[in-house]
């Protein structure tokens, strides 16, 4: 049987069949080296334990496969069984799956609700690293749901926790989130400060790929603050680092940003070159949101520099 067949047939099977399906599922995942170490389910487990373990693992697997509705369905099936077992870490893992999958489906009310429960449980265990991660996850979810004031409270606490455990990687990520939070609060000075700190931490730790991403975040804030010369300088610095890291997604986003700056500076031909580079990637990758930005930018640039050519890329846009 394949994994999709196992996932589809599990809930309707009887106890004996569920145990066989669970063992087959774990065998397949072991062969795929899905787990850090090979996993074998104990033979003497009662039916509820089998169901809880299968559904928890299936939830994580479905999340990794980007099947978020199934991830929520399996986690919801596992959670009451896990609560009854008192297995604290597995309950935390299940709630984390529910929070993350809900966030991916833009169900931020449930994502935040589950995230807060995870935070409360991790605070009881005293795991500072986990607490820091929980706080930054909540900050990101509040930011994504257009509540930057709430996000600020959590991201400030997250950075404080990361500083206490000297976790430079997480601190840099959190400072990047903080930059976005303050940008949404229209505090460009703070946004620039946090993005700059994140960039400096990543460069000091020789994480050039991540540093380049932060340069793009810094440039976005600078563009919003009208500091286009500084933004251009940072984006041009980021491009070779992104290319070296093979991060074509962020490279193309940076091209969109440079195209926008060139348009502002009345350089439509240069703008068209940047937008064209970005468009070629986004059209192939299926990133429709960023593709639309590239297409609109290219249309606007060609309207000034090459009016005849603009009609080749104008589908869906108005002159």
mmCIF file of C-alpha atoms in Angstrom:
data_model
loop_
_atom_site.group_PDB
_atom_site.id
_atom_site.type_symbol
_atom_site.label_atom_id
_atom_site.label_comp_id
_atom_site.label_asym_id
_atom_site.label_seq_id
_atom_site.Cartn_x
_atom_site.Cartn_y
_atom_site.Cartn_z
ATOM 1 C CA UNK A 1 0.000 0.000 0.000
ATOM 2 C CA UNK A 2 1.061 3.574 -0.600
ATOM 3 C CA UNK A 3 1.067 6.313 2.029
ATOM 4 C CA UNK A 4 -2.000 8.061 0.525
ATOM 5 C CA UNK A 5 -3.912 4.773 0.643
ATOM 6 C CA UNK A 6 -2.914 4.199 4.265
ATOM 7 C CA UNK A 7 -3.918 7.725 5.282
ATOM 8 C CA UNK A 8 -7.262 7.429 3.473
ATOM 9 C CA UNK A 9 -8.146 4.039 4.937
ATOM 10 C CA UNK A 10 -6.981 4.322 8.539
ATOM 11 C CA UNK A 11 -9.942 5.946 10.308
ATOM 12 C CA UNK A 12 -12.526 3.488 8.943
ATOM 13 C CA UNK A 13 -10.484 0.363 9.761
ATOM 14 C CA UNK A 14 -11.020 -1.849 12.819
ATOM 15 C CA UNK A 15 -8.408 -2.046 15.607
ATOM 16 C CA UNK A 16 -6.465 -4.945 14.083
ATOM 17 C CA UNK A 17 -6.393 -3.348 10.647
ATOM 18 C CA UNK A 18 -5.375 0.033 12.091
ATOM 19 C CA UNK A 19 -2.372 -1.567 13.785
ATOM 20 C CA UNK A 20 -1.319 -3.216 10.513
ATOM 21 C CA UNK A 21 -1.739 0.069 8.606
ATOM 22 C CA UNK A 22 0.233 1.964 11.240
ATOM 23 C CA UNK A 23 3.106 -0.535 11.073
ATOM 24 C CA UNK A 24 3.116 -0.333 7.271
ATOM 25 C CA UNK A 25 3.129 3.477 7.475
ATOM 26 C CA UNK A 26 6.104 3.520 9.840
ATOM 27 C CA UNK A 27 7.959 0.970 7.672
ATOM 28 C CA UNK A 28 7.582 3.225 4.625
ATOM 29 C CA UNK A 29 8.738 6.300 6.547
ATOM 30 C CA UNK A 30 11.755 4.374 7.897
ATOM 31 C CA UNK A 31 12.744 3.430 4.335
ATOM 32 C CA UNK A 32 12.397 7.077 3.309
ATOM 33 C CA UNK A 33 14.598 8.028 6.321
ATOM 34 C CA UNK A 34 11.835 10.351 7.467
ATOM 35 C CA UNK A 35 12.752 9.917 11.146
ATOM 36 C CA UNK A 36 16.071 10.898 12.728
ATOM 37 C CA UNK A 37 16.332 7.266 13.873
ATOM 38 C CA UNK A 38 14.381 4.181 12.713
ATOM 39 C CA UNK A 39 11.059 3.933 14.557
ATOM 40 C CA UNK A 40 9.250 0.752 15.625
ATOM 41 C CA UNK A 41 5.873 0.860 17.362
ATOM 42 C CA UNK A 42 5.669 -1.409 20.439
ATOM 43 C CA UNK A 43 3.672 -4.600 19.781
ATOM 44 C CA UNK A 44 1.814 -4.454 23.091
ATOM 45 C CA UNK A 45 0.333 -0.974 22.667
ATOM 46 C CA UNK A 46 -3.445 -0.677 23.175
ATOM 47 C CA UNK A 47 -5.626 0.507 20.287
ATOM 48 C CA UNK A 48 -5.879 4.125 21.514
ATOM 49 C CA UNK A 49 -2.085 4.430 21.750
ATOM 50 C CA UNK A 50 -1.746 3.097 18.190
ATOM 51 C CA UNK A 51 -4.318 5.601 16.952
ATOM 52 C CA UNK A 52 -2.672 8.495 18.804
ATOM 53 C CA UNK A 53 0.830 7.691 17.530
ATOM 54 C CA UNK A 54 -0.310 7.146 13.953
ATOM 55 C CA UNK A 55 -2.385 10.320 13.803
ATOM 56 C CA UNK A 56 0.325 12.460 15.399
ATOM 57 C CA UNK A 57 2.928 11.197 12.932
ATOM 58 C CA UNK A 58 0.493 11.472 10.017
ATOM 59 C CA UNK A 59 -0.203 15.071 10.984
ATOM 60 C CA UNK A 60 3.475 15.984 10.850
ATOM 61 C CA UNK A 61 3.933 14.068 7.604
ATOM 62 C CA UNK A 62 0.960 15.778 5.937
ATOM 63 C CA UNK A 63 2.284 19.163 7.057
ATOM 64 C CA UNK A 64 5.671 18.390 5.504
ATOM 65 C CA UNK A 65 3.881 17.377 2.281
ATOM 66 C CA UNK A 66 1.961 20.713 2.400
ATOM 67 C CA UNK A 67 -1.387 18.933 2.863
ATOM 68 C CA UNK A 68 -2.515 21.254 5.620
ATOM 69 C CA UNK A 69 -6.169 20.230 5.901
ATOM 70 C CA UNK A 70 -5.140 16.619 6.432
ATOM 71 C CA UNK A 71 -2.515 17.746 8.939
ATOM 72 C CA UNK A 72 -5.230 19.477 10.975
ATOM 73 C CA UNK A 73 -7.604 16.505 10.647
ATOM 74 C CA UNK A 74 -5.069 13.984 11.937
ATOM 75 C CA UNK A 75 -3.857 16.275 14.728
ATOM 76 C CA UNK A 76 -7.431 16.858 15.885
ATOM 77 C CA UNK A 77 -7.895 13.082 15.974
ATOM 78 C CA UNK A 78 -4.729 12.570 17.984
ATOM 79 C CA UNK A 79 -5.102 15.394 20.506
ATOM 80 C CA UNK A 80 -7.869 14.012 22.793
ATOM 81 C CA UNK A 81 -6.115 10.622 22.904
ATOM 82 C CA UNK A 82 -2.800 12.261 23.789
ATOM 83 C CA UNK A 83 -4.389 14.447 26.455
ATOM 84 C CA UNK A 84 -5.739 11.305 28.050
ATOM 85 C CA UNK A 85 -2.274 9.720 28.065
ATOM 86 C CA UNK A 86 -0.572 12.665 29.763
ATOM 87 C CA UNK A 87 2.345 12.525 27.303
ATOM 88 C CA UNK A 88 3.377 16.179 27.642
ATOM 89 C CA UNK A 89 5.884 16.410 24.776
ATOM 90 C CA UNK A 90 3.582 14.630 22.336
ATOM 91 C CA UNK A 91 0.730 16.959 23.306
ATOM 92 C CA UNK A 92 3.035 19.911 22.625
ATOM 93 C CA UNK A 93 4.035 18.412 19.260
ATOM 94 C CA UNK A 94 0.388 17.882 18.314
ATOM 95 C CA UNK A 95 -0.624 21.411 19.294
ATOM 96 C CA UNK A 96 2.373 22.765 17.382
ATOM 97 C CA UNK A 97 1.217 20.882 14.277
ATOM 98 C CA UNK A 98 -2.281 22.319 14.673
ATOM 99 C CA UNK A 99 -0.924 25.842 15.114
ATOM 100 C CA UNK A 100 1.464 25.679 12.147
ATOM 101 C CA UNK A 101 -1.034 24.034 9.769
ATOM 102 C CA UNK A 102 -3.784 26.479 10.760
ATOM 103 C CA UNK A 103 -1.420 29.379 10.079
ATOM 104 C CA UNK A 104 -0.593 28.021 6.613
ATOM 105 C CA UNK A 105 -4.329 28.005 5.861
ATOM 106 C CA UNK A 106 -4.612 31.614 7.148
ATOM 107 C CA UNK A 107 -6.773 30.421 10.078
ATOM 108 C CA UNK A 108 -4.915 32.720 12.421
ATOM 109 C CA UNK A 109 -7.482 32.627 15.250
ATOM 110 C CA UNK A 110 -6.917 28.895 15.753
ATOM 111 C CA UNK A 111 -3.201 29.155 14.974
ATOM 112 C CA UNK A 112 -2.776 31.701 17.751
ATOM 113 C CA UNK A 113 -5.026 29.766 20.160
ATOM 114 C CA UNK A 114 -3.003 26.580 19.762
ATOM 115 C CA UNK A 115 0.271 28.540 19.787
ATOM 116 C CA UNK A 116 -0.590 30.080 23.144
ATOM 117 C CA UNK A 117 -1.331 26.653 24.592
ATOM 118 C CA UNK A 118 2.066 25.427 23.375
ATOM 119 C CA UNK A 119 3.724 28.442 25.000
ATOM 120 C CA UNK A 120 1.939 27.807 28.308
ATOM 121 C CA UNK A 121 3.058 24.169 28.344
ATOM 122 C CA UNK A 122 6.656 24.998 27.432
ATOM 123 C CA UNK A 123 6.755 27.598 30.190
ATOM 124 C CA UNK A 124 5.810 24.857 32.656
ATOM 125 C CA UNK A 125 8.735 22.724 31.454
ATOM 126 C CA UNK A 126 11.085 25.735 31.608
ATOM 127 C CA UNK A 127 12.622 25.039 28.169
ATOM 128 C CA UNK A 128 13.955 28.514 27.305
ATOM 129 C CA UNK A 129 14.836 27.610 23.736
ATOM 130 C CA UNK A 130 11.330 26.272 23.074
ATOM 131 C CA UNK A 131 9.770 29.296 24.797
ATOM 132 C CA UNK A 132 11.764 31.633 22.550
ATOM 133 C CA UNK A 133 10.600 29.735 19.471
ATOM 134 C CA UNK A 134 6.969 29.810 20.661
ATOM 135 C CA UNK A 135 7.114 33.560 21.235
ATOM 136 C CA UNK A 136 8.507 34.273 17.766
ATOM 137 C CA UNK A 137 5.912 31.965 16.162
ATOM 138 C CA UNK A 138 3.125 33.885 17.893
ATOM 139 C CA UNK A 139 4.672 37.185 16.834
ATOM 140 C CA UNK A 140 4.768 36.045 13.220
ATOM 141 C CA UNK A 141 1.144 34.851 13.364
ATOM 142 C CA UNK A 142 -0.047 38.136 14.848
ATOM 143 C CA UNK A 143 1.926 39.997 12.178
ATOM 144 C CA UNK A 144 0.403 37.830 9.435
ATOM 145 C CA UNK A 145 -3.089 38.556 10.789
ATOM 146 C CA UNK A 146 -2.413 42.299 10.598
ATOM 147 C CA UNK A 147 -2.020 42.813 14.351
ATOM 148 C CA UNK A 148 1.497 44.302 14.593
ATOM 149 C CA UNK A 149 0.946 45.830 18.033
ATOM 150 C CA UNK A 150 0.277 42.363 19.477
ATOM 151 C CA UNK A 151 3.172 40.964 17.464
ATOM 152 C CA UNK A 152 5.550 43.527 19.001
ATOM 153 C CA UNK A 153 4.907 42.262 22.534
ATOM 154 C CA UNK A 154 5.790 38.697 21.593
ATOM 155 C CA UNK A 155 8.801 39.424 19.399
ATOM 156 C CA UNK A 156 10.429 41.662 22.034
ATOM 157 C CA UNK A 157 10.015 38.837 24.589
ATOM 158 C CA UNK A 158 11.338 36.298 22.051
ATOM 159 C CA UNK A 159 14.531 38.283 21.425
ATOM 160 C CA UNK A 160 15.054 38.627 25.177
ATOM 161 C CA UNK A 161 14.807 34.839 25.570
ATOM 162 C CA UNK A 162 17.199 34.168 22.677
ATOM 163 C CA UNK A 163 19.700 36.587 24.154
ATOM 164 C CA UNK A 164 19.529 34.715 27.467
ATOM 165 C CA UNK A 165 20.455 31.384 25.829
ATOM 166 C CA UNK A 166 22.901 32.996 23.354
ATOM 167 C CA UNK A 167 21.139 31.587 20.275
ATOM 168 C CA UNK A 168 22.515 33.800 17.493
ATOM 169 C CA UNK A 169 20.704 32.064 14.634
ATOM 170 C CA UNK A 170 17.297 32.355 16.250
ATOM 171 C CA UNK A 171 18.073 35.900 17.393
ATOM 172 C CA UNK A 172 18.861 36.980 13.838
ATOM 173 C CA UNK A 173 15.617 35.426 12.560
ATOM 174 C CA UNK A 174 13.643 37.124 15.324
ATOM 175 C CA UNK A 175 15.240 40.488 14.635
ATOM 176 C CA UNK A 176 14.161 40.084 11.031
ATOM 177 C CA UNK A 177 10.579 39.524 12.239
ATOM 178 C CA UNK A 178 10.940 42.522 14.568
ATOM 179 C CA UNK A 179 11.978 44.637 11.587
ATOM 180 C CA UNK A 180 8.784 43.662 9.755
ATOM 181 C CA UNK A 181 6.710 44.327 12.883
ATOM 182 C CA UNK A 182 8.068 47.855 13.317
ATOM 183 C CA UNK A 183 7.753 48.495 9.582
ATOM 184 C CA UNK A 184 4.043 47.681 9.904
ATOM 185 C CA UNK A 185 3.859 50.014 12.894
ATOM 186 C CA UNK A 186 5.347 52.770 10.687
ATOM 187 C CA UNK A 187 8.421 52.997 12.914
ATOM 188 C CA UNK A 188 11.025 52.924 10.141
ATOM 189 C CA UNK A 189 13.905 53.824 12.458
ATOM 190 C CA UNK A 190 13.293 50.757 14.633
ATOM 191 C CA UNK A 191 12.671 48.585 11.581
ATOM 192 C CA UNK A 192 16.005 49.619 10.068
ATOM 193 C CA UNK A 193 17.765 49.120 13.420
ATOM 194 C CA UNK A 194 16.546 45.521 13.800
ATOM 195 C CA UNK A 195 17.191 44.567 10.167
ATOM 196 C CA UNK A 196 20.716 45.969 10.419
ATOM 197 C CA UNK A 197 21.383 44.011 13.634
ATOM 198 C CA UNK A 198 20.103 40.808 12.030
ATOM 199 C CA UNK A 199 22.359 41.347 9.020
ATOM 200 C CA UNK A 200 25.388 42.000 11.234
ATOM 201 C CA UNK A 201 24.772 38.850 13.306
ATOM 202 C CA UNK A 202 24.464 36.689 10.185
ATOM 203 C CA UNK A 203 27.592 38.137 8.608
ATOM 204 C CA UNK A 204 29.555 37.718 11.851
ATOM 205 C CA UNK A 205 28.501 34.051 11.893
ATOM 206 C CA UNK A 206 29.386 33.702 8.178
ATOM 207 C CA UNK A 207 25.795 32.979 7.199
ATOM 208 C CA UNK A 208 26.033 34.955 3.981
ATOM 209 C CA UNK A 209 22.851 33.497 2.481
ATOM 210 C CA UNK A 210 20.751 34.606 5.443
ATOM 211 C CA UNK A 211 22.587 37.926 5.596
ATOM 212 C CA UNK A 212 21.571 38.591 1.999
ATOM 213 C CA UNK A 213 17.915 37.955 2.877
ATOM 214 C CA UNK A 214 18.186 40.515 5.663
ATOM 215 C CA UNK A 215 19.706 43.026 3.250
ATOM 216 C CA UNK A 216 16.542 42.671 1.178
ATOM 217 C CA UNK A 217 14.378 43.200 4.269
ATOM 218 C CA UNK A 218 16.476 46.237 5.168
ATOM 219 C CA UNK A 219 16.074 47.557 1.625
ATOM 220 C CA UNK A 220 12.288 47.121 1.817
ATOM 221 C CA UNK A 221 12.168 49.286 4.950
ATOM 222 C CA UNK A 222 14.494 51.861 3.401
ATOM 223 C CA UNK A 223 12.298 52.034 0.294
ATOM 224 C CA UNK A 224 9.278 52.679 2.511
ATOM 225 C CA UNK A 225 11.222 55.431 4.274
ATOM 226 C CA UNK A 226 12.168 57.042 0.959
ATOM 227 C CA UNK A 227 15.852 56.076 1.283
ATOM 228 C CA UNK A 228 16.062 54.594 -2.204
ATOM 229 C CA UNK A 229 19.806 55.150 -2.635
ATOM 230 C CA UNK A 230 20.542 53.139 0.519
ATOM 231 C CA UNK A 231 18.046 50.493 -0.557
ATOM 232 C CA UNK A 232 19.657 50.160 -3.984
ATOM 233 C CA UNK A 233 23.110 49.818 -2.445
ATOM 234 C CA UNK A 234 21.948 47.014 -0.137
ATOM 235 C CA UNK A 235 20.100 45.159 -2.894
ATOM 236 C CA UNK A 236 23.107 45.290 -5.217
ATOM 237 C CA UNK A 237 25.203 43.953 -2.340
ATOM 238 C CA UNK A 238 22.667 41.157 -1.776
ATOM 239 C CA UNK A 239 22.381 39.911 -5.378
ATOM 240 C CA UNK A 240 25.753 38.111 -5.651
ATOM 241 C CA UNK A 241 25.310 36.575 -2.188
ATOM 242 C CA UNK A 242 21.860 35.273 -3.123
ATOM 243 C CA UNK A 243 23.159 33.925 -6.418
ATOM 244 C CA UNK A 244 26.025 32.194 -4.614
ATOM 245 C CA UNK A 245 23.563 30.648 -2.135
ATOM 246 C CA UNK A 246 21.285 29.500 -4.971
ATOM 247 C CA UNK A 247 18.362 31.452 -3.511
ATOM 248 C CA UNK A 248 16.707 32.382 -6.812
ATOM 249 C CA UNK A 249 13.380 33.158 -5.116
ATOM 250 C CA UNK A 250 14.799 35.986 -3.000
ATOM 251 C CA UNK A 251 17.131 37.019 -5.858
ATOM 252 C CA UNK A 252 14.076 37.552 -8.046
ATOM 253 C CA UNK A 253 12.248 39.466 -5.306
ATOM 254 C CA UNK A 254 15.319 41.717 -5.068
ATOM 255 C CA UNK A 255 15.118 42.269 -8.838
ATOM 256 C CA UNK A 256 11.516 43.390 -8.414
ATOM 257 C CA UNK A 257 12.670 45.816 -5.711
ATOM 258 C CA UNK A 258 15.468 47.174 -7.903
ATOM 259 C CA UNK A 259 13.009 47.534 -10.766
ATOM 260 C CA UNK A 260 10.719 49.622 -8.571
ATOM 261 C CA UNK A 261 13.633 51.839 -7.534
ATOM 262 C CA UNK A 262 14.695 52.293 -11.162
ATOM 263 C CA UNK A 263 11.153 53.342 -12.076
ATOM 264 C CA UNK A 264 11.154 55.871 -9.231
ATOM 265 C CA UNK A 265 14.486 57.195 -10.523
ATOM 266 C CA UNK A 266 13.019 57.543 -14.040
ATOM 267 C CA UNK A 267 15.193 54.769 -15.496
ATOM 268 C CA UNK A 268 12.557 52.680 -17.323
ATOM 269 C CA UNK A 269 15.014 50.649 -19.425
ATOM 270 C CA UNK A 270 16.961 49.531 -16.358
ATOM 271 C CA UNK A 271 13.682 48.856 -14.569
ATOM 272 C CA UNK A 272 12.480 46.701 -17.471
ATOM 273 C CA UNK A 273 15.658 44.597 -17.300
ATOM 274 C CA UNK A 274 15.167 43.900 -13.583
ATOM 275 C CA UNK A 275 11.460 43.112 -13.879
ATOM 276 C CA UNK A 276 12.094 40.883 -16.890
ATOM 277 C CA UNK A 277 14.659 38.822 -14.939
ATOM 278 C CA UNK A 278 12.229 38.394 -12.066
ATOM 279 C CA UNK A 279 9.291 37.581 -14.322
ATOM 280 C CA UNK A 280 11.118 34.712 -16.025
ATOM 281 C CA UNK A 281 11.674 32.985 -12.686
ATOM 282 C CA UNK A 282 8.269 33.630 -11.118
ATOM 283 C CA UNK A 283 6.394 32.529 -14.252
ATOM 284 C CA UNK A 284 8.245 29.186 -14.123
ATOM 285 C CA UNK A 285 7.945 28.684 -10.354
ATOM 286 C CA UNK A 286 4.215 29.333 -10.167
ATOM 287 C CA UNK A 287 4.605 32.196 -7.674
ATOM 288 C CA UNK A 288 1.605 34.141 -8.961
ATOM 289 C CA UNK A 289 1.766 36.888 -6.331
ATOM 290 C CA UNK A 290 5.318 37.942 -7.172
ATOM 291 C CA UNK A 291 4.798 37.210 -10.875
ATOM 292 C CA UNK A 292 1.985 39.777 -10.919
ATOM 293 C CA UNK A 293 4.337 42.346 -9.395
ATOM 294 C CA UNK A 294 6.977 41.604 -12.030
ATOM 295 C CA UNK A 295 4.459 41.726 -14.857
ATOM 296 C CA UNK A 296 2.929 45.004 -13.688
ATOM 297 C CA UNK A 297 6.373 46.543 -13.165
ATOM 298 C CA UNK A 298 7.552 45.439 -16.592
ATOM 299 C CA UNK A 299 4.362 46.798 -18.150
ATOM 300 C CA UNK A 300 4.883 50.187 -16.451
ATOM 301 C CA UNK A 301 8.547 50.295 -17.479
ATOM 302 C CA UNK A 302 7.864 49.398 -21.121
ATOM 303 C CA UNK A 303 5.057 51.931 -21.297
ATOM 304 C CA UNK A 304 7.810 54.532 -21.077
ATOM 305 C CA UNK A 305 10.736 52.835 -22.839
ATOM 306 C CA UNK A 306 9.201 50.431 -25.395
ATOM 307 C CA UNK A 307 5.430 50.937 -25.833
ATOM 308 C CA UNK A 308 5.171 48.375 -28.646
ATOM 309 C CA UNK A 309 6.641 45.557 -26.555
ATOM 310 C CA UNK A 310 4.394 46.156 -23.550
ATOM 311 C CA UNK A 311 1.441 44.553 -25.296
ATOM 312 C CA UNK A 312 3.219 41.207 -25.216
ATOM 313 C CA UNK A 313 3.102 41.125 -21.415
ATOM 314 C CA UNK A 314 -0.044 43.171 -20.756
ATOM 315 C CA UNK A 315 -2.554 40.354 -20.157
ATOM 316 C CA UNK A 316 -4.716 41.295 -17.228
ATOM 317 C CA UNK A 317 -3.409 44.856 -16.883
ATOM 318 C CA UNK A 318 -4.843 48.214 -17.893
ATOM 319 C CA UNK A 319 -2.873 50.950 -19.685
#
